[in-house]
Amino acid sequence: MRQNLTNGMFRIFQILAVVCFCFANASCEDPETTDSTEFMIYYPGVTDIGPSMNFTLDAPTYIGGQPSGFTIVGVKLDGEPYETECFTIKENGTVEIQNTGELPVGLYTISISCTSNGHHYTFSDIISINMMKPVPDGITVEPAELVVDYADVVSEDSEAELPTAQVTTDGNHVSISKYLIASVTKEGVKVEDCDFFNINASTGEISIVRGESNIQPGKYVLNLKLTTAIVGEESEEGIFENALTINVTSRPLGLTYTPNSVRIEKGYAFESVAPVLSGSLEGLNYAIKSVSLEGAQVSINPTTGVISLAKESSLEIDDVCNISVSVTNQYGTAEFDNVYTFTIIDFIEPITQFAYDNAEVSQSTAFDIAPSVCDGGEVMYSFVNLDSKLSDLQIDPLTGVISAKKGNSIPLGTYTVTVLAKNIKSELSATFSLTVKENPNYFTYVSWGNNLGLEPAKDYASQFRATTKAEFESFSFDVVDTDLGDNATNVEYTIDTESSSTPSAVSIDKNTGKFTVRAGKGWKNGKVIMVVINTTAGKGTSEEVTVKTPIFFDCSVSMNEGVIVRYTPFVMQVNPRTGGVSATPEIIGVTDMSKFLMDYRRTFDYYNLNGPEEHLKGQPSVGSSFMESVWKAYFEAIGKGNNPGARAPMSYYDNIGKLNIPLGYVDATNNLAVKINANKWLNNYGYANGVMIGQMTFVTNGSTTDLQNVSGDKGIFPLAIWFDTRF
């Protein structure tokens, strides 16, 4: 077992660690069965840590059926097998990294196995952990702590100067050539998206980004990754743990009890749940501001915020008592009116019987399971130690009805489900067996391939480029890949007119799925268009399964002055949780790229595929549409009223200096690749699962000092952005 590498080899591994994502080279083996189902898991890229650092790596995202039963099957250090107990994995794929003080430096790769849809998979070297040396002595950050007011950070209009910190060296024995933020934690928990802090890669100045809506009050600790060189030695990367603390301070901003009301039988005592406070936690104190009914013996724990009603309370039957709370911390006091309610009733029946019947359901179908018997009043229901494979199950806390939506990813098998029924007087638990049987009509994807040479075809959207209208109208393609089984019944292909951008562009054979472009119905110069196909198996039965598949066409011709813009692939598949970057476009017909400017400008259309029903399609100007909600979120983040006709939420040039705030943009610093920012494409109903096609405009004689002409009439739609949390 190797404990050390030469400096040369170590630097090679570090370079690889920085430029490679671990999943790009992951292999997927299936030692027990052969499974044609599209399935892949994705962990983040290389994780940089230092000696003694503890770390939690979140469960992976995935494509296909929900994975479970994760185990570590091997660990390597710089390519050689290595035995350690510092890496452990939970049932859901969360990786804990602990007790690392004695681990040698180097690149650790972890191989894991898991199951999905009854099949077993092994992923070799799927996780990469870069254990780095600490930076040399003599490096400090001055000051070691920044204190900043939350209101000054989130307000674009604040005139307060935000503090900065500087990485410095003690003397001339060590130099620093590159500065990066390795990770950020808040109250001991890793912050996944921390664009609200920035470090200058060449100077080492650490700053706070003004106007960042994602930041919350609290203490943030920054770990830095520095490239250093000691006099007489070669440079190398090191980790600077706990380099800087940034305390974002605020008076109490919000107070939430969940649930925030309860019905109580007269003569019984009661305690609420502890609340969640938004604001600084230093010097925290809770107090009752007011009680709506005199004589109610209501108190609050000044430390935890738990509200109590005394058994001897004078409240009478049918009384409704609202409690308002005052919260003080080191930075101020805030009052929260009517945050909790007690309602007094005459009698609550204790629970004496509670049961569910055993249930059998079919894979991927919707179902409801109600208690077969339950008495008692004011009962609350909850799962007890629910199997992680059953995460798609929901329980109504008021009725005890257990349900799953159509298209759920619960794997085949028999599971034991335990539910607790509880009220103020008693509690009972009930256990039953849930069997998920095979659905012969279950499938997950259909692919028509592409004519761009993208392989394997099923990993890309079905997409076809035509350079003339005649070529486009000659297109006719069969299904080239699907996991639809031979036992599926009543299979039918239809065009989804509601979700398509140009539903009349093609006709489809309802029995075979072969589509044919219709003459004169779809071609749009310089535009990507989309037709969505509904593939249904088991049509008309309780085991019916429908999969929506978009097919995209790029009508790629020169637009104005002979310019052609081609992204390949021209469908950007992106997870809205993590964001991403598209391919770099090929620009044809431009002689001086320094004068070529391109930006998103107008006509932002969104089409819902498999997202929440509340994600209505349409442009930002359509009331209650999904696009209206994300447009509003952008303008709220910059402290302005919503402007549904504005380009700013998708513009690069409108957001220079605050590029972490927009939904996305054409990145002028990255050869016009499109950047989608993480956790922007969502609202109260959930993440986007659909397609956005927006218009870009360009100029060939532009200047970054005069950007008005970027909004000219040279409009193109060269890229479709397809959102799905499985990507």
XYZ file of C-alpha atoms in Angstrom:
727
model
C 0.000 0.000 0.000
C 1.474 3.288 -1.021
C 1.397 6.064 1.495
C 3.134 8.777 -0.525
C 3.687 9.843 -4.122
C 6.496 11.809 -5.653
C 5.738 15.497 -6.004
C 5.432 15.092 -9.750
C 2.921 12.280 -9.603
C 0.977 14.016 -6.838
C 0.588 17.143 -8.972
C -0.654 15.027 -11.867
C -3.356 13.503 -9.707
C -4.335 16.917 -8.403
C -4.691 18.291 -11.905
C -6.856 15.361 -12.854
C -8.915 15.884 -9.718
C -9.639 19.471 -10.641
C -10.509 19.004 -14.313
C -12.445 15.751 -14.167
C -15.847 15.009 -12.731
C -15.925 11.628 -11.113
C -19.043 10.498 -12.899
C -17.652 11.262 -16.343
C -15.578 8.090 -16.247
C -17.807 5.993 -13.983
C -18.503 2.483 -15.169
C -21.769 0.744 -14.587
C -21.749 -3.005 -14.183
C -24.655 -5.327 -13.530
C -23.184 -8.548 -12.112
C -26.473 -10.209 -11.235
C -28.923 -9.391 -14.007
C -29.116 -7.796 -17.399
C -31.196 -4.645 -17.222
C -32.000 -2.511 -20.245
C -33.476 0.230 -18.064
C -31.657 3.553 -18.366
C -30.072 4.053 -14.936
C -27.209 6.201 -13.732
C -26.267 8.001 -10.539
C -24.385 11.270 -10.220
C -22.267 12.496 -7.336
C -20.631 15.960 -7.369
C -17.147 16.398 -8.782
C -13.976 16.072 -6.764
C -14.376 17.031 -3.099
C -11.355 18.785 -1.579
C -10.770 18.240 2.140
C -7.871 18.523 4.537
C -6.539 16.480 7.449
C -9.009 16.223 10.368
C -11.889 17.700 8.332
C -15.249 15.941 8.626
C -17.577 16.095 5.677
C -20.964 14.860 4.465
C -21.505 14.189 0.765
C -25.199 14.353 -0.125
C -27.038 11.424 -1.703
C -26.601 11.285 -5.490
C -29.024 12.424 -8.141
C -30.011 9.735 -10.622
C -31.657 8.806 -13.909
C -34.070 5.852 -13.862
C -35.633 4.120 -10.876
C -34.867 5.375 -7.385
C -31.688 3.719 -6.033
C -31.330 2.245 -2.559
C -29.248 -0.242 -0.586
C -25.957 1.617 -1.090
C -22.742 -0.060 0.069
C -19.059 0.753 -0.367
C -17.330 -2.052 -2.262
C -13.832 -0.608 -2.503
C -11.549 2.352 -1.827
C -8.395 3.326 -3.711
C -5.647 5.825 -2.913
C -3.986 7.174 -6.035
C -5.179 4.133 -7.955
C -4.068 1.500 -5.436
C -6.437 -0.447 -3.089
C -6.621 1.146 0.332
C -8.343 0.028 3.543
C -9.925 2.660 5.763
C -12.996 3.122 7.928
C -13.067 6.884 7.388
C -15.630 6.595 4.574
C -19.096 5.234 5.333
C -22.303 5.271 3.312
C -25.944 5.357 4.334
C -28.822 3.414 2.816
C -29.776 6.411 0.649
C -26.256 7.037 -0.700
C -25.171 9.828 1.662
C -21.428 9.490 2.334
C -19.935 10.414 5.712
C -16.229 11.314 5.854
C -14.907 11.315 9.406
C -11.766 10.799 11.506
C -9.500 11.809 8.640
C -6.592 13.077 10.744
C -4.372 10.080 9.935
C -5.305 9.702 6.249
C -2.408 10.167 3.819
C -2.764 12.931 1.250
C -3.765 11.919 -2.258
C -6.765 11.203 -4.452
C -9.194 8.678 -2.963
C -11.759 7.038 -5.215
C -14.716 5.106 -3.822
C -16.606 2.350 -5.625
C -20.172 1.686 -4.527
C -23.043 -0.655 -5.318
C -26.792 -0.094 -5.119
C -30.077 -1.508 -6.362
C -32.737 0.017 -8.595
C -35.941 -1.564 -9.852
C -34.829 -4.932 -8.495
C -31.465 -4.868 -10.287
C -27.998 -4.607 -8.784
C -25.400 -2.132 -10.049
C -21.757 -1.436 -9.237
C -20.158 1.926 -10.019
C -16.372 1.890 -10.002
C -14.539 4.984 -8.724
C -17.800 6.970 -8.760
C -16.756 9.251 -5.868
C -13.491 11.194 -5.707
C -12.107 12.689 -2.490
C -8.969 14.801 -2.760
C -7.195 14.680 0.623
C -4.885 17.676 0.545
C -1.965 18.816 2.642
C -2.496 21.792 4.920
C -1.030 25.022 3.611
C 2.404 25.978 4.965
C 2.671 27.861 8.230
C 2.655 31.617 7.996
C -0.508 32.054 5.896
C -3.340 33.998 7.511
C -6.520 35.813 6.599
C -6.878 39.355 7.869
C -9.223 39.987 9.512
C -10.082 36.439 10.623
C -13.785 37.318 10.951
C -16.084 39.609 9.001
C -19.327 40.901 10.458
C -21.934 42.245 8.047
C -25.592 43.190 8.346
C -27.961 40.963 6.393
C -29.952 43.944 5.085
C -26.807 45.473 3.569
C -26.016 42.224 1.751
C -29.413 41.519 0.183
C -30.308 45.086 -0.797
C -29.052 46.284 -4.184
C -29.750 49.843 -3.061
C -27.727 49.723 0.151
C -24.894 52.247 0.195
C -23.057 50.516 3.039
C -19.584 49.288 2.128
C -19.352 45.523 2.495
C -16.234 44.350 4.360
C -13.496 42.293 2.713
C -10.687 40.075 3.963
C -7.236 39.415 2.537
C -5.168 36.234 2.478
C -1.627 37.180 3.470
C 1.727 35.507 4.124
C 4.068 36.042 7.058
C 7.402 37.022 5.593
C 8.876 36.021 2.232
C 9.379 32.280 2.735
C 6.125 31.323 0.989
C 4.261 32.679 -2.028
C 0.699 32.080 -3.222
C -0.100 31.908 -6.936
C -3.783 30.913 -6.882
C -6.673 31.303 -4.447
C -9.945 29.319 -4.464
C -12.807 28.682 -2.039
C -12.805 24.933 -1.329
C -16.029 24.759 0.712
C -18.340 26.757 2.970
C -20.194 25.593 6.083
C -22.969 27.329 8.031
C -23.538 26.314 11.631
C -21.501 23.157 10.865
C -23.488 22.143 7.765
C -22.019 22.297 4.259
C -23.522 24.991 2.035
C -23.978 23.541 -1.444
C -24.512 26.816 -3.299
C -22.343 29.605 -1.921
C -22.101 32.087 -4.779
C -22.635 34.864 -2.256
C -18.918 34.740 -1.342
C -16.107 35.365 -3.803
C -12.324 35.195 -3.761
C -10.117 36.856 -6.324
C -8.134 33.951 -7.800
C -5.018 36.043 -8.325
C -4.996 38.487 -5.380
C -6.669 36.516 -2.565
C -9.178 39.208 -1.595
C -12.365 37.656 -0.181
C -15.595 39.590 -0.700
C -19.344 39.293 -0.177
C -21.639 39.498 -3.216
C -24.312 42.142 -2.745
C -27.893 41.380 -3.742
C -27.643 37.606 -3.298
C -31.097 36.376 -2.298
C -29.991 32.871 -1.264
C -27.911 34.003 1.672
C -29.399 33.705 5.166
C -28.286 35.128 8.512
C -25.764 33.009 10.383
C -22.081 32.238 10.750
C -20.311 30.942 7.654
C -16.867 29.325 7.747
C -14.741 29.303 4.595
C -12.109 26.686 3.772
C -9.670 27.786 1.089
C -7.654 25.909 -1.521
C -4.356 27.644 -2.206
C -1.517 26.999 -4.625
C 1.644 27.806 -2.677
C 5.404 27.591 -3.046
C 8.048 27.634 -0.310
C 11.367 29.200 -1.271
C 13.477 26.615 -3.063
C 10.602 24.161 -3.592
C 8.029 23.583 -6.303
C 4.469 24.851 -5.909
C 1.659 22.597 -4.740
C -1.968 22.866 -3.669
C -3.009 22.835 -0.041
C -6.127 23.257 2.064
C -6.506 26.147 4.503
C -9.140 24.993 6.996
C -11.381 27.449 8.851
C -9.635 30.305 7.106
C -12.352 32.916 7.574
C -15.610 33.315 9.495
C -18.280 35.575 7.999
C -21.036 36.438 10.437
C -24.132 37.658 8.575
C -26.106 39.282 11.364
C -29.774 40.134 11.567
C -32.545 40.796 14.017
C -35.208 38.042 14.007
C -36.776 37.888 10.538
C -39.242 35.012 10.691
C -40.767 32.567 13.167
C -42.527 29.386 12.075
C -44.271 26.655 14.072
C -45.244 23.495 12.145
C -48.063 22.780 12.812
C -49.116 26.205 14.062
C -52.483 25.263 15.586
C -53.904 22.483 17.741
C -57.238 21.371 19.263
C -57.012 20.437 22.946
C -59.492 18.875 25.330
C -60.364 21.094 28.272
C -58.297 20.241 31.319
C -55.287 18.850 29.433
C -51.801 20.332 29.284
C -50.011 20.708 25.969
C -46.611 21.665 24.507
C -46.015 22.860 20.962
C -43.167 21.901 18.677
C -40.036 24.068 18.723
C -40.158 26.835 16.121
C -37.768 27.589 13.292
C -36.247 31.064 13.512
C -34.798 33.035 10.634
C -32.201 35.439 11.994
C -29.069 35.462 14.123
C -29.010 33.013 17.024
C -26.718 34.972 19.356
C -28.417 36.107 22.558
C -31.708 34.498 21.572
C -34.698 34.931 23.881
C -38.395 34.115 23.339
C -41.249 35.797 25.223
C -45.034 35.856 25.020
C -46.072 39.172 23.491
C -49.810 38.678 23.939
C -52.555 36.098 24.364
C -55.920 36.803 22.789
C -57.921 35.486 25.770
C -57.367 36.719 29.279
C -56.677 34.129 31.958
C -55.160 31.552 29.620
C -52.166 30.055 31.364
C -49.825 30.120 28.399
C -46.055 30.253 28.762
C -43.021 29.942 26.502
C -39.584 28.458 27.045
C -37.289 31.484 26.636
C -34.509 29.354 25.167
C -36.331 26.933 22.845
C -39.512 28.840 21.953
C -41.771 25.895 22.886
C -45.234 27.191 23.864
C -47.059 25.471 26.738
C -50.661 25.452 27.902
C -51.072 24.603 31.585
C -53.479 21.871 32.674
C -55.130 24.395 34.999
C -55.861 26.826 32.175
C -59.084 28.784 32.479
C -59.883 28.404 28.788
C -63.396 27.101 28.168
C -64.867 24.850 25.477
C -64.954 26.519 22.033
C -62.403 29.138 23.084
C -59.893 29.973 20.371
C -56.703 31.415 21.792
C -54.134 33.108 19.535
C -50.598 33.592 20.808
C -48.192 36.272 19.601
C -44.498 35.954 20.343
C -41.686 38.452 20.786
C -38.164 37.309 19.862
C -34.978 39.128 20.832
C -31.421 38.436 19.771
C -28.190 40.352 19.981
C -29.175 42.513 17.001
C -32.735 43.489 17.765
C -36.281 42.478 18.611
C -39.187 41.460 16.389
C -42.812 40.648 17.145
C -44.714 37.863 15.393
C -48.474 38.076 15.719
C -50.795 35.068 15.926
C -48.072 32.488 15.275
C -49.824 29.753 17.287
C -53.453 28.879 18.078
C -55.079 26.714 20.755
C -58.709 25.649 20.264
C -60.456 24.089 23.275
C -62.962 21.277 22.708
C -65.062 19.249 25.133
C -63.729 15.748 24.489
C -61.039 13.925 22.547
C -61.637 10.231 22.160
C -58.569 8.100 22.940
C -57.227 5.721 20.292
C -58.155 2.103 21.052
C -57.845 0.431 17.642
C -55.754 1.156 14.587
C -54.857 -1.059 11.615
C -54.186 -1.225 7.864
C -54.884 -4.212 5.636
C -51.974 -5.671 3.688
C -51.837 -4.122 0.222
C -50.619 -5.140 -3.238
C -50.031 -2.452 -5.862
C -48.641 -2.411 -9.359
C -45.322 -0.766 -10.159
C -45.478 2.937 -11.072
C -49.262 3.211 -10.639
C -51.106 5.635 -8.364
C -52.703 4.227 -5.234
C -54.302 5.176 -1.902
C -54.250 3.030 1.242
C -56.562 4.126 4.053
C -56.590 2.700 7.587
C -58.975 -0.250 7.753
C -59.891 0.762 11.282
C -59.024 3.695 13.522
C -60.883 5.466 16.255
C -59.857 8.381 18.426
C -60.152 12.109 17.955
C -57.672 14.728 16.765
C -55.329 12.004 15.578
C -52.051 12.790 13.825
C -50.442 10.123 11.649
C -46.771 9.661 10.757
C -44.447 7.006 9.368
C -42.088 5.154 11.711
C -38.624 4.293 10.302
C -39.858 4.288 6.721
C -37.677 2.280 4.320
C -35.698 4.680 2.110
C -36.940 2.759 -0.930
C -40.423 4.026 -0.076
C -39.544 7.726 -0.212
C -42.237 8.276 -2.867
C -44.900 7.371 -0.303
C -46.873 10.216 1.244
C -49.096 10.135 4.318
C -51.884 12.553 5.110
C -51.164 13.517 8.729
C -54.862 14.147 9.399
C -56.467 11.072 7.767
C -53.684 8.475 7.726
C -54.236 7.832 4.011
C -51.003 6.606 2.421
C -50.564 7.387 -1.255
C -48.176 7.448 -4.179
C -48.510 9.312 -7.438
C -48.660 7.777 -10.876
C -45.137 7.318 -12.142
C -43.657 6.726 -8.687
C -40.279 4.983 -8.485
C -40.903 2.495 -5.675
C -38.903 -0.653 -6.578
C -40.438 -4.099 -6.890
C -40.608 -6.035 -3.634
C -42.463 -6.522 -0.364
C -42.030 -3.909 2.350
C -43.069 -3.544 5.972
C -44.713 -0.187 6.665
C -45.305 1.092 10.200
C -47.505 4.090 11.005
C -47.948 5.842 14.348
C -51.359 7.279 15.267
C -51.162 9.754 18.136
C -53.358 12.207 19.951
C -53.246 14.057 23.237
C -54.431 11.010 25.217
C -52.885 7.971 23.561
C -50.949 6.470 20.685
C -50.967 3.203 18.719
C -48.859 1.880 15.876
C -49.997 -0.278 12.968
C -47.844 -2.422 10.678
C -48.770 -3.868 7.309
C -47.120 -5.386 4.227
C -46.940 -3.420 0.995
C -46.141 -5.526 -2.085
C -45.148 -3.786 -5.301
C -45.662 -6.244 -8.136
C -44.284 -6.074 -11.641
C -46.227 -3.951 -14.080
C -45.801 -5.359 -17.592
C -46.508 -1.894 -18.961
C -43.835 -0.137 -16.930
C -41.117 1.654 -18.902
C -39.080 4.846 -18.564
C -37.900 6.093 -21.952
C -38.324 6.119 -25.723
C -35.628 7.420 -28.065
C -35.768 8.313 -31.744
C -32.009 8.942 -31.790
C -30.420 11.942 -33.521
C -28.661 12.872 -36.738
C -25.770 14.631 -34.990
C -23.646 11.567 -34.231
C -24.258 11.823 -30.473
C -23.635 8.484 -28.756
C -25.092 6.697 -26.929
C -28.244 8.152 -28.423
C -30.438 7.491 -25.384
C -28.240 9.762 -23.241
C -29.244 12.708 -25.409
C -32.578 14.183 -26.349
C -34.031 13.009 -29.668
C -32.803 15.856 -31.875
C -32.466 16.416 -35.593
C -30.796 19.284 -37.444
C -31.788 20.368 -40.946
C -29.951 22.999 -42.989
C -32.747 23.447 -45.538
C -36.516 23.310 -45.421
C -36.451 20.516 -48.008
C -34.170 18.415 -45.804
C -36.433 19.007 -42.814
C -39.523 17.925 -44.709
C -37.803 14.693 -45.735
C -37.379 13.554 -42.122
C -39.033 10.285 -41.094
C -37.630 8.304 -38.175
C -38.469 5.118 -36.271
C -38.034 4.464 -32.564
C -34.425 3.325 -32.099
C -34.357 2.493 -28.392
C -36.778 1.931 -25.515
C -37.115 -0.148 -22.382
C -40.737 -0.922 -23.230
C -41.065 -4.673 -22.613
C -42.453 -7.363 -24.910
C -45.329 -8.000 -22.490
C -46.644 -4.453 -22.671
C -50.215 -4.221 -23.920
C -52.213 -1.621 -25.850
C -49.200 0.502 -26.769
C -50.080 3.769 -28.467
C -48.136 6.818 -29.657
C -49.818 10.217 -29.872
C -48.782 13.856 -30.186
C -49.144 15.899 -27.018
C -50.561 19.125 -28.405
C -50.577 20.846 -25.002
C -46.834 20.463 -24.375
C -45.489 20.842 -27.930
C -44.207 24.146 -29.318
C -45.198 23.152 -32.867
C -47.584 20.165 -32.605
C -48.581 20.176 -36.270
C -44.978 19.729 -37.485
C -45.142 15.918 -37.582
C -47.552 13.039 -37.921
C -47.002 9.795 -36.032
C -47.957 6.164 -36.551
C -49.894 5.401 -33.387
C -48.888 1.719 -33.481
C -45.153 1.890 -34.302
C -44.130 5.373 -33.151
C -42.583 6.270 -36.512
C -42.894 10.001 -37.099
C -42.912 11.889 -40.394
C -42.473 15.628 -40.863
C -45.461 17.289 -42.508
C -44.784 19.591 -45.458
C -45.381 23.274 -44.794
C -46.322 22.811 -41.124
C -43.248 23.261 -38.939
C -40.193 24.913 -40.469
C -39.062 28.111 -38.665
C -35.884 29.819 -39.914
C -33.194 29.894 -37.227
C -35.360 28.283 -34.581
C -35.419 25.111 -32.495
C -38.933 23.659 -32.383
C -40.303 20.807 -30.286
C -42.941 18.114 -30.678
C -43.818 16.032 -27.598
C -44.840 12.399 -28.047
C -46.987 10.586 -25.491
C -46.155 6.885 -25.442
C -48.795 4.939 -23.507
C -48.666 1.263 -22.543
C -51.594 -0.568 -20.975
C -53.949 2.094 -22.301
C -57.323 1.946 -20.626
C -56.169 -0.325 -17.777
C -55.283 0.329 -14.146
C -51.637 -0.373 -15.042
C -51.485 2.297 -17.710
C -48.127 4.067 -17.980
C -47.448 7.142 -20.124
C -44.039 8.650 -20.858
C -43.691 12.092 -22.455
C -40.757 12.398 -24.849
C -39.840 15.650 -26.598
C -38.392 15.508 -30.114
C -36.451 18.593 -31.193
C -35.642 20.029 -34.629
C -33.037 22.695 -35.378
C -34.013 24.722 -38.471
C -30.405 25.819 -38.941
C -29.968 28.400 -41.691
C -28.113 31.698 -41.927
C -29.827 34.603 -40.232
C -28.887 38.145 -41.249
C -25.513 38.808 -42.840
C -24.944 35.092 -43.426
C -24.427 34.267 -39.736
C -25.262 30.785 -38.403
C -25.177 29.853 -34.710
C -25.093 26.121 -33.956
C -24.989 24.487 -30.536
C -24.238 20.748 -30.633
C -26.142 19.231 -28.963
C -28.738 21.954 -29.448
C -30.762 20.603 -26.518
C -29.214 21.429 -23.157
C -30.262 18.805 -20.604
C -29.862 20.331 -17.140
C -30.782 19.511 -13.562
C -32.420 22.649 -12.106
C -31.028 21.771 -8.657
C -27.415 21.940 -9.783
C -27.484 24.063 -12.929
C -25.053 23.507 -15.768
C -23.274 24.790 -18.858
C -24.200 24.057 -22.476
C -21.917 23.176 -25.342
C -19.986 26.021 -26.954
C -21.690 27.099 -30.178
C -20.134 27.040 -33.624
C -20.362 30.529 -35.131
C -20.309 30.579 -38.936
C -20.012 33.702 -41.068
C -18.299 36.010 -38.547
C -14.866 37.383 -39.407
C -14.150 39.287 -36.178
C -15.415 37.413 -33.116
C -14.280 40.253 -30.850
C -17.189 42.280 -32.235
C -19.728 39.441 -32.098
C -22.079 39.961 -29.148
C -25.029 37.696 -28.322
C -27.506 37.748 -25.447
C -30.888 36.362 -24.452
C -33.421 39.096 -25.167
C -37.099 38.111 -25.550
C -39.846 35.539 -26.253
C -39.122 33.155 -23.380
C -41.537 30.236 -23.805
C -41.839 27.456 -21.234
C -43.541 24.093 -21.850
C -44.332 21.854 -18.880
C -43.575 18.149 -19.407
C -43.661 16.238 -16.126
C -43.590 19.048 -13.606
C -46.301 20.033 -11.125
C -49.670 20.805 -12.679
C -49.330 24.317 -11.291
C -46.357 24.977 -13.606
C -48.481 26.540 -16.314
C -46.856 26.974 -19.705
C -46.271 30.338 -21.336
C -44.092 33.422 -21.241
C -43.413 35.595 -18.161
C -46.328 37.833 -19.141
C -48.831 34.972 -18.684
C -50.451 35.347 -15.275
C -49.783 32.507 -12.798
C -47.430 30.793 -15.265
C -44.214 29.133 -14.164
C -42.172 31.733 -16.036
C -44.003 34.554 -14.274
C -42.996 33.048 -10.909
C -39.281 32.737 -11.713
C -39.251 36.218 -13.238
C -40.758 37.557 -10.002
C -38.112 35.729 -7.955
C -35.343 37.431 -9.929
C -36.750 40.917 -9.416
C -37.387 40.231 -5.736
C -33.726 39.216 -5.435
C -32.606 42.606 -6.756
C -35.214 44.495 -4.732
C -37.422 45.636 -7.611
C -40.977 45.053 -8.778
C -41.641 42.356 -11.356
C -41.264 43.316 -15.019
C -42.584 40.423 -17.146
C -41.435 42.085 -20.351
C -37.827 42.475 -19.260
C -34.882 40.474 -20.542
C -32.833 40.929 -17.355
C -33.570 37.533 -15.698
C -31.814 35.803 -18.640
C -29.355 38.505 -19.729
C -25.592 38.473 -19.333
C -25.121 42.182 -19.952
C -27.830 43.229 -17.478
C -26.156 41.223 -14.711
C -22.439 41.924 -15.026
C -21.067 41.849 -11.485
C -23.959 39.762 -10.153
C -24.046 36.735 -12.468
C -25.106 34.446 -9.635
C -28.533 36.122 -9.517
C -30.097 35.600 -13.003
C -31.797 32.387 -14.055
C -29.158 31.903 -16.738
C -27.350 33.751 -19.510
C -25.213 33.489 -22.642
C -21.761 33.607 -21.097
C -19.586 36.127 -22.934
C -16.600 34.940 -20.879
C -17.018 31.292 -21.968
C -17.304 31.415 -25.762
C -21.095 32.031 -25.629
C -21.955 28.776 -23.862
C -25.219 29.098 -21.942
C -24.930 29.003 -18.144
C -27.958 27.943 -16.054
C -27.646 28.883 -12.394
C -28.518 26.342 -9.711
C -31.763 26.493 -7.729
C -33.314 29.277 -9.808
C -35.797 27.276 -11.906
C -38.295 26.424 -9.168
C -41.191 27.899 -7.253
C -43.369 26.905 -4.305
C -44.722 23.930 -6.249
C -41.337 22.388 -7.105
C -38.502 22.293 -9.591
C -38.909 22.770 -13.328
C -39.528 19.680 -15.409
C -40.046 21.014 -18.883
C -38.478 22.928 -21.756
C -37.629 26.616 -22.183
C -36.922 28.046 -25.633
C -35.942 31.725 -25.700
C -34.808 34.189 -28.321
C -31.231 35.421 -28.512
C -30.153 38.431 -30.546
C -26.685 39.193 -31.886
C -24.578 41.814 -33.611
C -21.383 41.427 -35.619
C -20.111 44.962 -35.052
C -20.719 45.309 -31.339
C -18.862 47.039 -28.548
C -19.094 46.255 -24.851
C -19.294 50.017 -24.245
C -22.446 50.314 -26.368
C -24.754 47.381 -25.792
C -28.014 48.811 -27.044
C -27.606 47.352 -30.518
C -27.461 43.813 -29.057
C -31.237 44.120 -28.905
C -31.516 44.444 -32.675
C -33.680 42.424 -35.024
C -31.189 39.609 -35.611
C -33.222 37.138 -33.548
C -32.513 33.408 -33.318
C -33.682 30.471 -31.196
C -30.665 28.127 -31.440
C -31.010 26.257 -28.133
C -33.683 24.411 -26.160
C -33.143 24.030 -22.406
C -34.699 20.834 -21.033
C -35.014 20.722 -17.232
C -35.320 17.483 -15.272
C -34.053 16.725 -11.768
C -32.858 13.314 -13.022
C -30.240 14.863 -15.308
